[in-house]
Amino acid sequence: MHVTDVEKVPSLFSRTNPFQAKVLKNVNLNTEGSSKETRHIELSLQGSGLSYVPGDCLGVIPQNDPDLVAALLEEMKWDGQAAVAINKQEETLPLQEALLNHFEITLLTKKIVQQAAALSDNEELQQLVADAEKLKTYADGRDLLDLLRDFGPWKASASEIVALLRKLPPRLYSIASSLTANPEEVHLTIGAVRYTTHGRERKGVCSVQCAERLQEGDTLPVFVQVNKHFNLPETSDKDIIMVGPGTGIAPFRSFIQERAVSKAEGQSWLFFGDQRSATDFLYQQELEQYQQEGALTKIDVAFSRDTEQKVYVQHKMLENSQELFAWLERGAYFYVCGDKQNMAKDVHNTLIDVIEKEGNFTREAAEAYLAEMQAQGRYQRDVY
């Protein structure tokens, strides 16, 4: 069998059969004094047969927080070793293991609260499910432990309550490395999510697992998720503009690595932003090195907490509007990765502003210009 034949064999590993990837490195990219924690994680794909291209995502099968599981067992006086069904086929697992690895316990849906109401005589709960608005407000930001604490006593077994829960879904992260540059490895950039609401500290299931419990040498169940709508141009002579504040830098690290290895002729321009340059400039040394070597043509940064007036990536786009439009006119591809709620909207609108101003267009014509870029695959977004 030729080597080329081996490469064509699809990997045996997938979403339903994840690969146990060994953790090679797990470091905090933010330095002391930062209000954020962003983990850079390097995983080995050795022996997996898995491959990916820049722009693809890595699916991670997470595990719930053992402390939260312990609190649930304690609250309900449940036996962690009792067998519970985990699917329609009536496969069973010990309750503690099922809550740890199988069920979503950090989110409430309206449906779960409605179904739970049948298992309690609590008046308040009956009123809550009768009012759609109140129910929506209650479910938002609360979890299973809140529900069980707020509306007991429960006339239900552990099995009946577990039957209300959804399966713990995999988490998808933009891959932060190029396979060409890092054979048999995959890197991730994950921001730890922690916040307090309704009187309790909340933790992102997968991000805090990675930040607090994932040690070098441990394994993490993973699979590759192809992302057909977020890729480098087919030819390496095209210019690329990348807007990726915070963990949105991840796929662009893979883009830049790939282009450095392939010695791409096209130019590249990165807009990066975060809170403070001293503590939150993710991958600063690497990026500066790429710039010195010419793999990254231009980098513009926005650190919102370093100045009295908050400066974000879209402000940097406006400052450079003339050059930005010149790149677009030359056929540059424009990429955005990161927060869907605010950043991606602001960047989208600013891009239209830039086109309108520099192209001397009406608003409608500027929007049509951007729509045409999108149709050509020259405006791509990876937002979450």
mmCIF file of C-alpha atoms in Angstrom:
data_model
loop_
_atom_site.group_PDB
_atom_site.id
_atom_site.type_symbol
_atom_site.label_atom_id
_atom_site.label_comp_id
_atom_site.label_asym_id
_atom_site.label_seq_id
_atom_site.Cartn_x
_atom_site.Cartn_y
_atom_site.Cartn_z
ATOM 1 C CA MET A 1 0.000 0.000 0.000
ATOM 2 C CA HIS A 2 1.437 3.385 -0.991
ATOM 3 C CA VAL A 3 1.569 6.220 1.527
ATOM 4 C CA THR A 4 -0.894 8.169 -0.613
ATOM 5 C CA ASP A 5 -3.404 5.323 -0.256
ATOM 6 C CA VAL A 6 -3.084 5.424 3.539
ATOM 7 C CA GLU A 7 -3.904 9.131 3.536
ATOM 8 C CA LYS A 8 -7.156 8.514 1.672
ATOM 9 C CA VAL A 9 -8.530 6.159 4.315
ATOM 10 C CA PRO A 10 -11.101 8.121 6.342
ATOM 11 C CA SER A 11 -10.541 8.278 10.075
ATOM 12 C CA LEU A 12 -12.488 5.827 12.221
ATOM 13 C CA PHE A 13 -13.114 8.649 14.670
ATOM 14 C CA SER A 14 -16.167 10.895 14.541
ATOM 15 C CA ARG A 15 -18.774 12.692 16.652
ATOM 16 C CA THR A 16 -20.260 9.338 17.680
ATOM 17 C CA ASN A 17 -16.857 7.731 18.180
ATOM 18 C CA PRO A 18 -14.526 10.500 19.399
ATOM 19 C CA PHE A 19 -10.742 10.172 19.550
ATOM 20 C CA GLN A 20 -9.075 10.355 22.967
ATOM 21 C CA ALA A 21 -6.528 13.089 22.270
ATOM 22 C CA LYS A 22 -3.636 13.430 24.694
ATOM 23 C CA VAL A 23 -3.036 16.894 26.150
ATOM 24 C CA LEU A 24 0.483 18.036 25.274
ATOM 25 C CA LYS A 25 0.221 21.577 26.618
ATOM 26 C CA ASN A 26 -2.306 23.684 28.526
ATOM 27 C CA VAL A 27 -1.283 27.253 29.371
ATOM 28 C CA ASN A 28 -3.014 30.525 30.254
ATOM 29 C CA LEU A 29 -2.325 33.125 27.550
ATOM 30 C CA ASN A 30 -3.380 36.048 29.765
ATOM 31 C CA THR A 31 -0.818 37.349 32.215
ATOM 32 C CA GLU A 32 -1.231 38.314 35.866
ATOM 33 C CA GLY A 33 -3.633 41.188 36.427
ATOM 34 C CA SER A 34 -5.969 40.220 33.579
ATOM 35 C CA SER A 35 -9.677 39.815 34.254
ATOM 36 C CA LYS A 36 -9.734 36.996 31.689
ATOM 37 C CA GLU A 37 -8.365 33.478 31.411
ATOM 38 C CA THR A 38 -7.730 32.161 27.914
ATOM 39 C CA ARG A 39 -6.273 28.682 27.595
ATOM 40 C CA HIS A 40 -3.967 27.631 24.775
ATOM 41 C CA ILE A 41 -4.328 23.856 24.513
ATOM 42 C CA GLU A 42 -2.234 21.563 22.320
ATOM 43 C CA LEU A 43 -3.575 18.060 21.666
ATOM 44 C CA SER A 44 -1.934 15.088 19.979
ATOM 45 C CA LEU A 45 -3.770 13.499 17.043
ATOM 46 C CA GLN A 46 -1.169 10.739 16.730
ATOM 47 C CA GLY A 47 -2.757 7.490 15.608
ATOM 48 C CA SER A 48 -6.166 9.098 14.981
ATOM 49 C CA GLY A 49 -6.075 9.458 11.209
ATOM 50 C CA LEU A 50 -7.888 12.776 11.766
ATOM 51 C CA SER A 51 -7.060 15.684 9.488
ATOM 52 C CA TYR A 52 -8.340 19.246 9.167
ATOM 53 C CA VAL A 53 -7.803 22.430 7.196
ATOM 54 C CA PRO A 54 -7.629 26.002 8.532
ATOM 55 C CA GLY A 55 -11.168 27.167 9.287
ATOM 56 C CA ASP A 56 -12.383 23.780 10.542
ATOM 57 C CA CYS A 57 -13.636 23.217 14.093
ATOM 58 C CA LEU A 58 -12.755 20.681 16.737
ATOM 59 C CA GLY A 59 -15.635 19.106 18.606
ATOM 60 C CA VAL A 60 -14.940 18.365 22.269
ATOM 61 C CA ILE A 61 -17.104 15.988 24.309
ATOM 62 C CA PRO A 62 -17.147 17.776 27.674
ATOM 63 C CA GLN A 63 -17.663 16.621 31.225
ATOM 64 C CA ASN A 64 -19.806 18.389 33.822
ATOM 65 C CA ASP A 65 -18.290 19.905 36.939
ATOM 66 C CA PRO A 66 -17.908 17.141 39.601
ATOM 67 C CA ASP A 67 -18.730 19.724 42.310
ATOM 68 C CA LEU A 68 -22.046 20.541 40.641
ATOM 69 C CA VAL A 69 -22.867 16.823 40.322
ATOM 70 C CA ALA A 70 -21.995 16.312 44.006
ATOM 71 C CA ALA A 71 -24.259 19.262 44.955
ATOM 72 C CA LEU A 72 -27.170 17.714 42.997
ATOM 73 C CA LEU A 73 -26.722 14.321 44.680
ATOM 74 C CA GLU A 74 -26.509 16.008 48.082
ATOM 75 C CA GLU A 75 -29.565 18.238 47.487
ATOM 76 C CA MET A 76 -31.747 15.299 46.467
ATOM 77 C CA LYS A 77 -30.165 12.708 48.809
ATOM 78 C CA TRP A 78 -29.669 10.503 45.743
ATOM 79 C CA ASP A 79 -27.465 7.425 45.593
ATOM 80 C CA GLY A 80 -24.741 8.141 43.040
ATOM 81 C CA GLN A 81 -24.369 4.415 42.312
ATOM 82 C CA ALA A 82 -28.056 3.829 41.463
ATOM 83 C CA ALA A 83 -28.538 2.744 37.828
ATOM 84 C CA VAL A 84 -30.394 5.155 35.531
ATOM 85 C CA ALA A 85 -31.381 4.825 31.869
ATOM 86 C CA ILE A 86 -29.423 7.122 29.558
ATOM 87 C CA ASN A 87 -31.297 6.631 26.276
ATOM 88 C CA LYS A 88 -34.286 5.054 24.584
ATOM 89 C CA GLN A 89 -32.448 1.720 24.354
ATOM 90 C CA GLU A 90 -32.596 1.646 28.144
ATOM 91 C CA GLU A 91 -28.806 1.481 28.492
ATOM 92 C CA THR A 92 -27.962 2.283 32.096
ATOM 93 C CA LEU A 93 -25.148 4.017 33.925
ATOM 94 C CA PRO A 94 -24.584 4.772 37.606
ATOM 95 C CA LEU A 95 -26.364 8.087 38.367
ATOM 96 C CA GLN A 96 -23.179 9.973 39.270
ATOM 97 C CA GLU A 97 -21.482 8.963 36.012
ATOM 98 C CA ALA A 98 -24.604 9.754 33.971
ATOM 99 C CA LEU A 99 -24.806 13.264 35.456
ATOM 100 C CA LEU A 100 -21.084 13.789 34.945
ATOM 101 C CA ASN A 101 -20.743 12.611 31.347
ATOM 102 C CA HIS A 102 -24.107 12.241 29.735
ATOM 103 C CA PHE A 103 -26.707 14.859 30.627
ATOM 104 C CA GLU A 104 -26.922 18.632 30.314
ATOM 105 C CA ILE A 105 -27.367 19.975 33.852
ATOM 106 C CA THR A 106 -26.272 23.616 33.490
ATOM 107 C CA LEU A 107 -29.119 24.818 31.258
ATOM 108 C CA LEU A 108 -32.867 24.839 31.761
ATOM 109 C CA THR A 109 -35.387 24.815 28.928
ATOM 110 C CA LYS A 110 -39.034 25.773 29.192
ATOM 111 C CA LYS A 111 -39.871 22.166 28.375
ATOM 112 C CA ILE A 112 -37.842 20.771 31.302
ATOM 113 C CA VAL A 113 -39.481 23.164 33.785
ATOM 114 C CA GLN A 114 -42.958 22.348 32.382
ATOM 115 C CA GLN A 115 -42.368 18.603 32.658
ATOM 116 C CA ALA A 116 -40.860 18.973 36.132
ATOM 117 C CA ALA A 117 -44.022 20.736 37.308
ATOM 118 C CA ALA A 118 -45.876 17.405 37.096
ATOM 119 C CA LEU A 119 -43.429 15.981 39.667
ATOM 120 C CA SER A 120 -44.036 18.599 42.342
ATOM 121 C CA ASP A 121 -47.018 19.980 44.262
ATOM 122 C CA ASN A 122 -45.293 23.343 44.663
ATOM 123 C CA GLU A 123 -47.867 26.097 44.028
ATOM 124 C CA GLU A 124 -45.267 28.604 42.874
ATOM 125 C CA LEU A 125 -44.005 26.190 40.230
ATOM 126 C CA GLN A 126 -47.537 25.589 38.902
ATOM 127 C CA GLN A 127 -48.047 29.372 38.584
ATOM 128 C CA LEU A 128 -44.669 29.749 36.905
ATOM 129 C CA VAL A 129 -45.409 27.239 34.140
ATOM 130 C CA ALA A 130 -48.802 28.837 33.546
ATOM 131 C CA ASP A 131 -47.111 32.140 32.604
ATOM 132 C CA ALA A 132 -44.924 31.876 29.471
ATOM 133 C CA GLU A 133 -43.058 35.149 30.137
ATOM 134 C CA LYS A 134 -42.285 34.345 33.782
ATOM 135 C CA LEU A 135 -41.204 30.845 32.771
ATOM 136 C CA LYS A 136 -38.798 32.202 30.153
ATOM 137 C CA THR A 137 -37.324 34.660 32.663
ATOM 138 C CA TYR A 138 -36.897 31.938 35.279
ATOM 139 C CA ALA A 139 -35.222 29.430 32.940
ATOM 140 C CA ASP A 140 -32.724 32.013 31.669
ATOM 141 C CA GLY A 141 -29.430 31.746 33.551
ATOM 142 C CA ARG A 142 -30.564 29.018 35.927
ATOM 143 C CA ASP A 143 -29.721 25.316 36.029
ATOM 144 C CA LEU A 144 -31.040 21.979 37.282
ATOM 145 C CA LEU A 145 -29.770 22.570 40.825
ATOM 146 C CA ASP A 146 -31.704 25.861 41.024
ATOM 147 C CA LEU A 147 -34.884 24.128 39.842
ATOM 148 C CA LEU A 148 -34.556 21.265 42.333
ATOM 149 C CA ARG A 149 -33.735 23.636 45.228
ATOM 150 C CA ASP A 150 -36.457 26.160 44.434
ATOM 151 C CA PHE A 151 -39.491 23.911 44.053
ATOM 152 C CA GLY A 152 -39.132 20.814 46.234
ATOM 153 C CA PRO A 153 -40.160 18.548 47.828
ATOM 154 C CA TRP A 154 -40.145 16.312 44.748
ATOM 155 C CA LYS A 155 -42.351 13.261 44.403
ATOM 156 C CA ALA A 156 -40.060 11.703 41.824
ATOM 157 C CA SER A 157 -37.203 9.233 41.624
ATOM 158 C CA ALA A 158 -33.774 10.138 40.265
ATOM 159 C CA SER A 159 -34.686 8.199 37.098
ATOM 160 C CA GLU A 160 -37.816 10.296 36.512
ATOM 161 C CA ILE A 161 -35.931 13.560 36.889
ATOM 162 C CA VAL A 162 -33.013 12.380 34.744
ATOM 163 C CA ALA A 163 -35.545 11.405 32.047
ATOM 164 C CA LEU A 164 -36.353 15.146 31.632
ATOM 165 C CA LEU A 165 -32.757 16.042 30.747
ATOM 166 C CA ARG A 166 -31.183 16.494 27.343
ATOM 167 C CA LYS A 167 -27.960 14.805 26.261
ATOM 168 C CA LEU A 168 -24.828 16.854 26.937
ATOM 169 C CA PRO A 169 -23.935 18.293 23.510
ATOM 170 C CA PRO A 170 -20.357 18.514 22.200
ATOM 171 C CA ARG A 171 -18.736 21.951 22.178
ATOM 172 C CA LEU A 172 -17.269 23.211 18.901
ATOM 173 C CA TYR A 173 -14.136 25.364 18.861
ATOM 174 C CA SER A 174 -12.388 27.015 15.916
ATOM 175 C CA ILE A 175 -9.073 25.233 15.392
ATOM 176 C CA ALA A 176 -6.112 27.491 16.190
ATOM 177 C CA SER A 177 -3.378 25.637 14.315
ATOM 178 C CA SER A 178 -2.341 24.497 10.857
ATOM 179 C CA LEU A 179 -1.843 20.757 10.435
ATOM 180 C CA THR A 180 0.888 21.449 7.871
ATOM 181 C CA ALA A 181 2.778 23.527 10.455
ATOM 182 C CA ASN A 182 1.998 21.139 13.367
ATOM 183 C CA PRO A 183 1.782 17.564 12.035
ATOM 184 C CA GLU A 184 -0.384 15.265 14.173
ATOM 185 C CA GLU A 185 -1.411 18.102 16.475
ATOM 186 C CA VAL A 186 -4.418 20.356 16.934
ATOM 187 C CA HIS A 187 -4.449 23.564 19.002
ATOM 188 C CA LEU A 188 -7.367 25.376 20.638
ATOM 189 C CA THR A 189 -7.851 28.861 22.135
ATOM 190 C CA ILE A 190 -10.562 28.696 24.804
ATOM 191 C CA GLY A 191 -11.782 31.530 27.031
ATOM 192 C CA ALA A 192 -12.879 30.344 30.483
ATOM 193 C CA VAL A 193 -16.490 31.403 31.117
ATOM 194 C CA ARG A 194 -17.230 32.285 34.744
ATOM 195 C CA TYR A 195 -19.929 34.581 36.095
ATOM 196 C CA THR A 196 -22.269 34.966 39.054
ATOM 197 C CA THR A 197 -26.022 35.048 38.667
ATOM 198 C CA HIS A 198 -28.997 34.259 40.925
ATOM 199 C CA GLY A 199 -26.634 34.097 43.890
ATOM 200 C CA ARG A 200 -24.362 31.349 42.560
ATOM 201 C CA GLU A 201 -21.105 31.227 40.636
ATOM 202 C CA ARG A 202 -21.624 29.690 37.179
ATOM 203 C CA LYS A 203 -18.966 27.995 35.071
ATOM 204 C CA GLY A 204 -18.847 27.200 31.369
ATOM 205 C CA VAL A 205 -19.007 23.399 31.143
ATOM 206 C CA CYS A 206 -16.167 22.791 28.706
ATOM 207 C CA SER A 207 -14.147 25.999 29.091
ATOM 208 C CA VAL A 208 -13.770 25.641 32.871
ATOM 209 C CA GLN A 209 -13.088 21.912 32.552
ATOM 210 C CA CYS A 210 -10.178 22.913 30.284
ATOM 211 C CA ALA A 211 -9.077 25.741 32.588
ATOM 212 C CA GLU A 212 -9.321 23.970 35.939
ATOM 213 C CA ARG A 213 -9.258 20.210 35.504
ATOM 214 C CA LEU A 214 -7.441 19.345 32.283
ATOM 215 C CA GLN A 215 -3.802 18.468 32.949
ATOM 216 C CA GLU A 216 -0.982 17.713 30.536
ATOM 217 C CA GLY A 217 -1.038 13.948 29.914
ATOM 218 C CA ASP A 218 -4.845 13.732 30.313
ATOM 219 C CA THR A 219 -6.989 12.857 27.316
ATOM 220 C CA LEU A 220 -9.915 14.736 25.826
ATOM 221 C CA PRO A 221 -12.524 13.089 23.522
ATOM 222 C CA VAL A 222 -12.500 15.011 20.220
ATOM 223 C CA PHE A 223 -13.630 14.894 16.581
ATOM 224 C CA VAL A 224 -13.148 17.171 13.571
ATOM 225 C CA GLN A 225 -16.077 19.209 12.259
ATOM 226 C CA VAL A 226 -15.567 20.455 8.709
ATOM 227 C CA ASN A 227 -16.461 24.124 8.209
ATOM 228 C CA LYS A 228 -17.150 24.613 4.494
ATOM 229 C CA HIS A 229 -18.051 28.276 4.866
ATOM 230 C CA PHE A 230 -14.854 29.533 6.459
ATOM 231 C CA ASN A 231 -11.731 28.765 4.473
ATOM 232 C CA LEU A 232 -8.625 30.355 3.052
ATOM 233 C CA PRO A 233 -8.884 31.406 -0.619
ATOM 234 C CA GLU A 234 -8.225 28.534 -3.052
ATOM 235 C CA THR A 235 -5.075 30.225 -4.320
ATOM 236 C CA SER A 236 -2.443 31.672 -2.004
ATOM 237 C CA ASP A 237 -1.917 34.838 -4.065
ATOM 238 C CA LYS A 238 -5.119 36.439 -2.722
ATOM 239 C CA ASP A 239 -4.958 39.069 0.040
ATOM 240 C CA ILE A 240 -6.789 38.351 3.303
ATOM 241 C CA ILE A 241 -8.155 40.668 5.999
ATOM 242 C CA MET A 242 -8.897 38.992 9.334
ATOM 243 C CA VAL A 243 -10.920 40.498 12.187
ATOM 244 C CA GLY A 244 -10.674 38.385 15.335
ATOM 245 C CA PRO A 245 -10.819 39.984 18.772
ATOM 246 C CA GLY A 246 -10.354 37.816 21.882
ATOM 247 C CA THR A 247 -10.640 34.090 21.191
ATOM 248 C CA GLY A 248 -11.732 35.061 17.659
ATOM 249 C CA ILE A 249 -7.974 35.031 16.933
ATOM 250 C CA ALA A 250 -8.059 31.189 16.872
ATOM 251 C CA PRO A 251 -8.767 30.417 13.184
ATOM 252 C CA PHE A 252 -6.525 33.288 12.089
ATOM 253 C CA ARG A 253 -3.577 31.763 13.917
ATOM 254 C CA SER A 254 -4.220 28.691 11.737
ATOM 255 C CA PHE A 255 -4.553 30.861 8.596
ATOM 256 C CA ILE A 256 -1.270 32.678 9.293
ATOM 257 C CA GLN A 257 0.598 29.443 10.166
ATOM 258 C CA GLU A 258 -0.642 27.795 6.978
ATOM 259 C CA ARG A 259 0.375 30.741 4.828
ATOM 260 C CA ALA A 260 3.777 30.986 6.518
ATOM 261 C CA VAL A 261 4.506 27.316 5.705
ATOM 262 C CA SER A 262 3.193 27.559 2.137
ATOM 263 C CA LYS A 263 5.049 30.865 1.596
ATOM 264 C CA ALA A 264 1.856 32.457 0.246
ATOM 265 C CA GLU A 265 2.305 35.447 -2.050
ATOM 266 C CA GLY A 266 -0.907 37.165 -0.930
ATOM 267 C CA GLN A 267 -0.784 39.837 1.756
ATOM 268 C CA SER A 268 -2.481 39.441 5.143
ATOM 269 C CA TRP A 269 -3.869 41.999 7.582
ATOM 270 C CA LEU A 270 -5.039 41.174 11.093
ATOM 271 C CA PHE A 271 -7.289 43.273 13.338
ATOM 272 C CA PHE A 272 -7.076 42.030 16.919
ATOM 273 C CA GLY A 273 -8.665 43.463 20.043
ATOM 274 C CA ASP A 274 -9.051 42.687 23.730
ATOM 275 C CA GLN A 275 -9.115 44.521 27.068
ATOM 276 C CA ARG A 276 -5.504 45.456 27.911
ATOM 277 C CA SER A 277 -2.377 45.198 25.781
ATOM 278 C CA ALA A 278 -0.147 44.354 28.766
ATOM 279 C CA THR A 279 -2.165 41.304 29.862
ATOM 280 C CA ASP A 280 -4.502 40.333 27.004
ATOM 281 C CA PHE A 281 -2.506 40.487 23.768
ATOM 282 C CA LEU A 282 -2.995 36.821 22.851
ATOM 283 C CA TYR A 283 -0.122 35.235 20.872
ATOM 284 C CA GLN A 284 1.682 38.603 20.769
ATOM 285 C CA GLN A 285 5.229 37.264 20.305
ATOM 286 C CA GLU A 286 4.147 34.763 17.650
ATOM 287 C CA LEU A 287 2.258 37.403 15.705
ATOM 288 C CA GLU A 288 5.143 39.866 15.854
ATOM 289 C CA GLN A 289 7.480 37.109 14.672
ATOM 290 C CA TYR A 290 5.181 36.358 11.715
ATOM 291 C CA GLN A 291 5.147 40.055 10.895
ATOM 292 C CA GLN A 292 8.958 40.225 10.933
ATOM 293 C CA GLU A 293 9.102 37.175 8.672
ATOM 294 C CA GLY A 294 6.523 38.674 6.321
ATOM 295 C CA ALA A 295 3.849 35.973 6.795
ATOM 296 C CA LEU A 296 1.667 38.679 8.363
ATOM 297 C CA THR A 297 1.779 41.942 6.416
ATOM 298 C CA LYS A 298 -0.030 44.244 8.810
ATOM 299 C CA ILE A 299 -1.530 44.098 12.286
ATOM 300 C CA ASP A 300 -3.816 46.654 13.934
ATOM 301 C CA VAL A 301 -4.775 46.269 17.571
ATOM 302 C CA ALA A 302 -7.530 47.744 19.746
ATOM 303 C CA PHE A 303 -7.339 47.466 23.526
ATOM 304 C CA SER A 304 -10.598 48.764 24.970
ATOM 305 C CA ARG A 305 -9.455 49.317 28.573
ATOM 306 C CA ASP A 306 -6.179 51.062 27.756
ATOM 307 C CA THR A 307 -7.814 54.362 26.855
ATOM 308 C CA GLU A 308 -10.502 56.586 28.313
ATOM 309 C CA GLN A 309 -12.643 56.143 25.222
ATOM 310 C CA LYS A 310 -13.133 52.457 24.504
ATOM 311 C CA VAL A 311 -11.476 51.458 21.247
ATOM 312 C CA TYR A 312 -12.654 48.317 19.448
ATOM 313 C CA VAL A 313 -11.631 46.551 16.223
ATOM 314 C CA GLN A 314 -14.286 48.389 14.205
ATOM 315 C CA HIS A 315 -12.721 51.746 15.214
ATOM 316 C CA LYS A 316 -9.390 50.516 13.819
ATOM 317 C CA MET A 317 -11.158 49.574 10.591
ATOM 318 C CA LEU A 318 -12.513 53.121 10.287
ATOM 319 C CA GLU A 319 -9.085 54.632 11.008
ATOM 320 C CA ASN A 320 -7.713 52.581 8.113
ATOM 321 C CA SER A 321 -10.778 52.911 5.883
ATOM 322 C CA GLN A 322 -8.941 54.141 2.767
ATOM 323 C CA GLU A 323 -6.429 51.294 2.770
ATOM 324 C CA LEU A 324 -9.093 48.774 3.756
ATOM 325 C CA PHE A 325 -11.239 49.701 0.767
ATOM 326 C CA ALA A 326 -8.179 49.593 -1.523
ATOM 327 C CA TRP A 327 -7.547 45.997 -0.383
ATOM 328 C CA LEU A 328 -11.203 45.084 -1.061
ATOM 329 C CA GLU A 329 -11.023 46.667 -4.521
ATOM 330 C CA ARG A 330 -7.952 44.529 -5.220
ATOM 331 C CA GLY A 331 -10.014 41.424 -4.436
ATOM 332 C CA ALA A 332 -9.094 40.812 -0.786
ATOM 333 C CA TYR A 333 -11.078 38.250 1.231
ATOM 334 C CA PHE A 334 -12.589 39.565 4.478
ATOM 335 C CA TYR A 335 -12.997 37.262 7.513
ATOM 336 C CA VAL A 336 -14.650 37.805 10.898
ATOM 337 C CA CYS A 337 -14.496 35.456 13.871
ATOM 338 C CA GLY A 338 -15.894 35.851 17.376
ATOM 339 C CA ASP A 339 -18.884 37.211 19.244
ATOM 340 C CA LYS A 340 -22.096 37.195 17.208
ATOM 341 C CA GLN A 341 -24.154 39.433 19.535
ATOM 342 C CA ASN A 342 -22.157 42.646 19.333
ATOM 343 C CA MET A 343 -18.796 42.489 17.626
ATOM 344 C CA ALA A 344 -19.829 40.784 14.374
ATOM 345 C CA LYS A 345 -22.762 43.197 13.940
ATOM 346 C CA ASP A 346 -20.559 46.229 14.598
ATOM 347 C CA VAL A 347 -17.887 44.985 12.192
ATOM 348 C CA HIS A 348 -20.527 44.269 9.526
ATOM 349 C CA ASN A 349 -22.003 47.765 9.800
ATOM 350 C CA THR A 350 -18.563 49.393 9.886
ATOM 351 C CA LEU A 351 -17.575 47.482 6.760
ATOM 352 C CA ILE A 352 -20.609 48.946 4.987
ATOM 353 C CA ASP A 353 -19.629 52.413 6.333
ATOM 354 C CA VAL A 354 -16.108 52.004 4.917
ATOM 355 C CA ILE A 355 -17.384 50.882 1.494
ATOM 356 C CA GLU A 356 -19.975 53.688 1.406
ATOM 357 C CA LYS A 357 -17.454 56.391 2.345
ATOM 358 C CA GLU A 358 -14.401 55.300 0.353
ATOM 359 C CA GLY A 359 -16.319 54.035 -2.673
ATOM 360 C CA ASN A 360 -18.521 57.121 -2.734
ATOM 361 C CA PHE A 361 -21.588 54.861 -2.730
ATOM 362 C CA THR A 362 -25.126 55.232 -1.457
ATOM 363 C CA ARG A 363 -25.939 53.019 1.548
ATOM 364 C CA GLU A 364 -27.848 50.616 -0.735
ATOM 365 C CA ALA A 365 -24.941 50.406 -3.198
ATOM 366 C CA ALA A 366 -22.491 49.739 -0.340
ATOM 367 C CA GLU A 367 -24.744 46.939 0.958
ATOM 368 C CA ALA A 368 -24.953 45.495 -2.564
ATOM 369 C CA TYR A 369 -21.135 45.617 -2.842
ATOM 370 C CA LEU A 370 -20.839 43.583 0.388
ATOM 371 C CA ALA A 371 -23.567 41.165 -0.736
ATOM 372 C CA GLU A 372 -21.609 40.608 -3.950
ATOM 373 C CA MET A 373 -18.442 39.916 -1.929
ATOM 374 C CA GLN A 374 -20.438 37.387 0.095
ATOM 375 C CA ALA A 375 -21.736 35.722 -3.074
ATOM 376 C CA GLN A 376 -18.141 35.395 -4.316
ATOM 377 C CA GLY A 377 -17.104 33.815 -0.991
ATOM 378 C CA ARG A 378 -14.980 36.868 -0.178
ATOM 379 C CA TYR A 379 -16.850 37.807 3.027
ATOM 380 C CA GLN A 380 -16.847 34.906 5.503
ATOM 381 C CA ARG A 381 -17.933 34.773 9.144
ATOM 382 C CA ASP A 382 -17.347 32.271 11.922
ATOM 383 C CA VAL A 383 -19.456 33.741 14.706
ATOM 384 C CA TYR A 384 -20.879 32.261 17.884
#
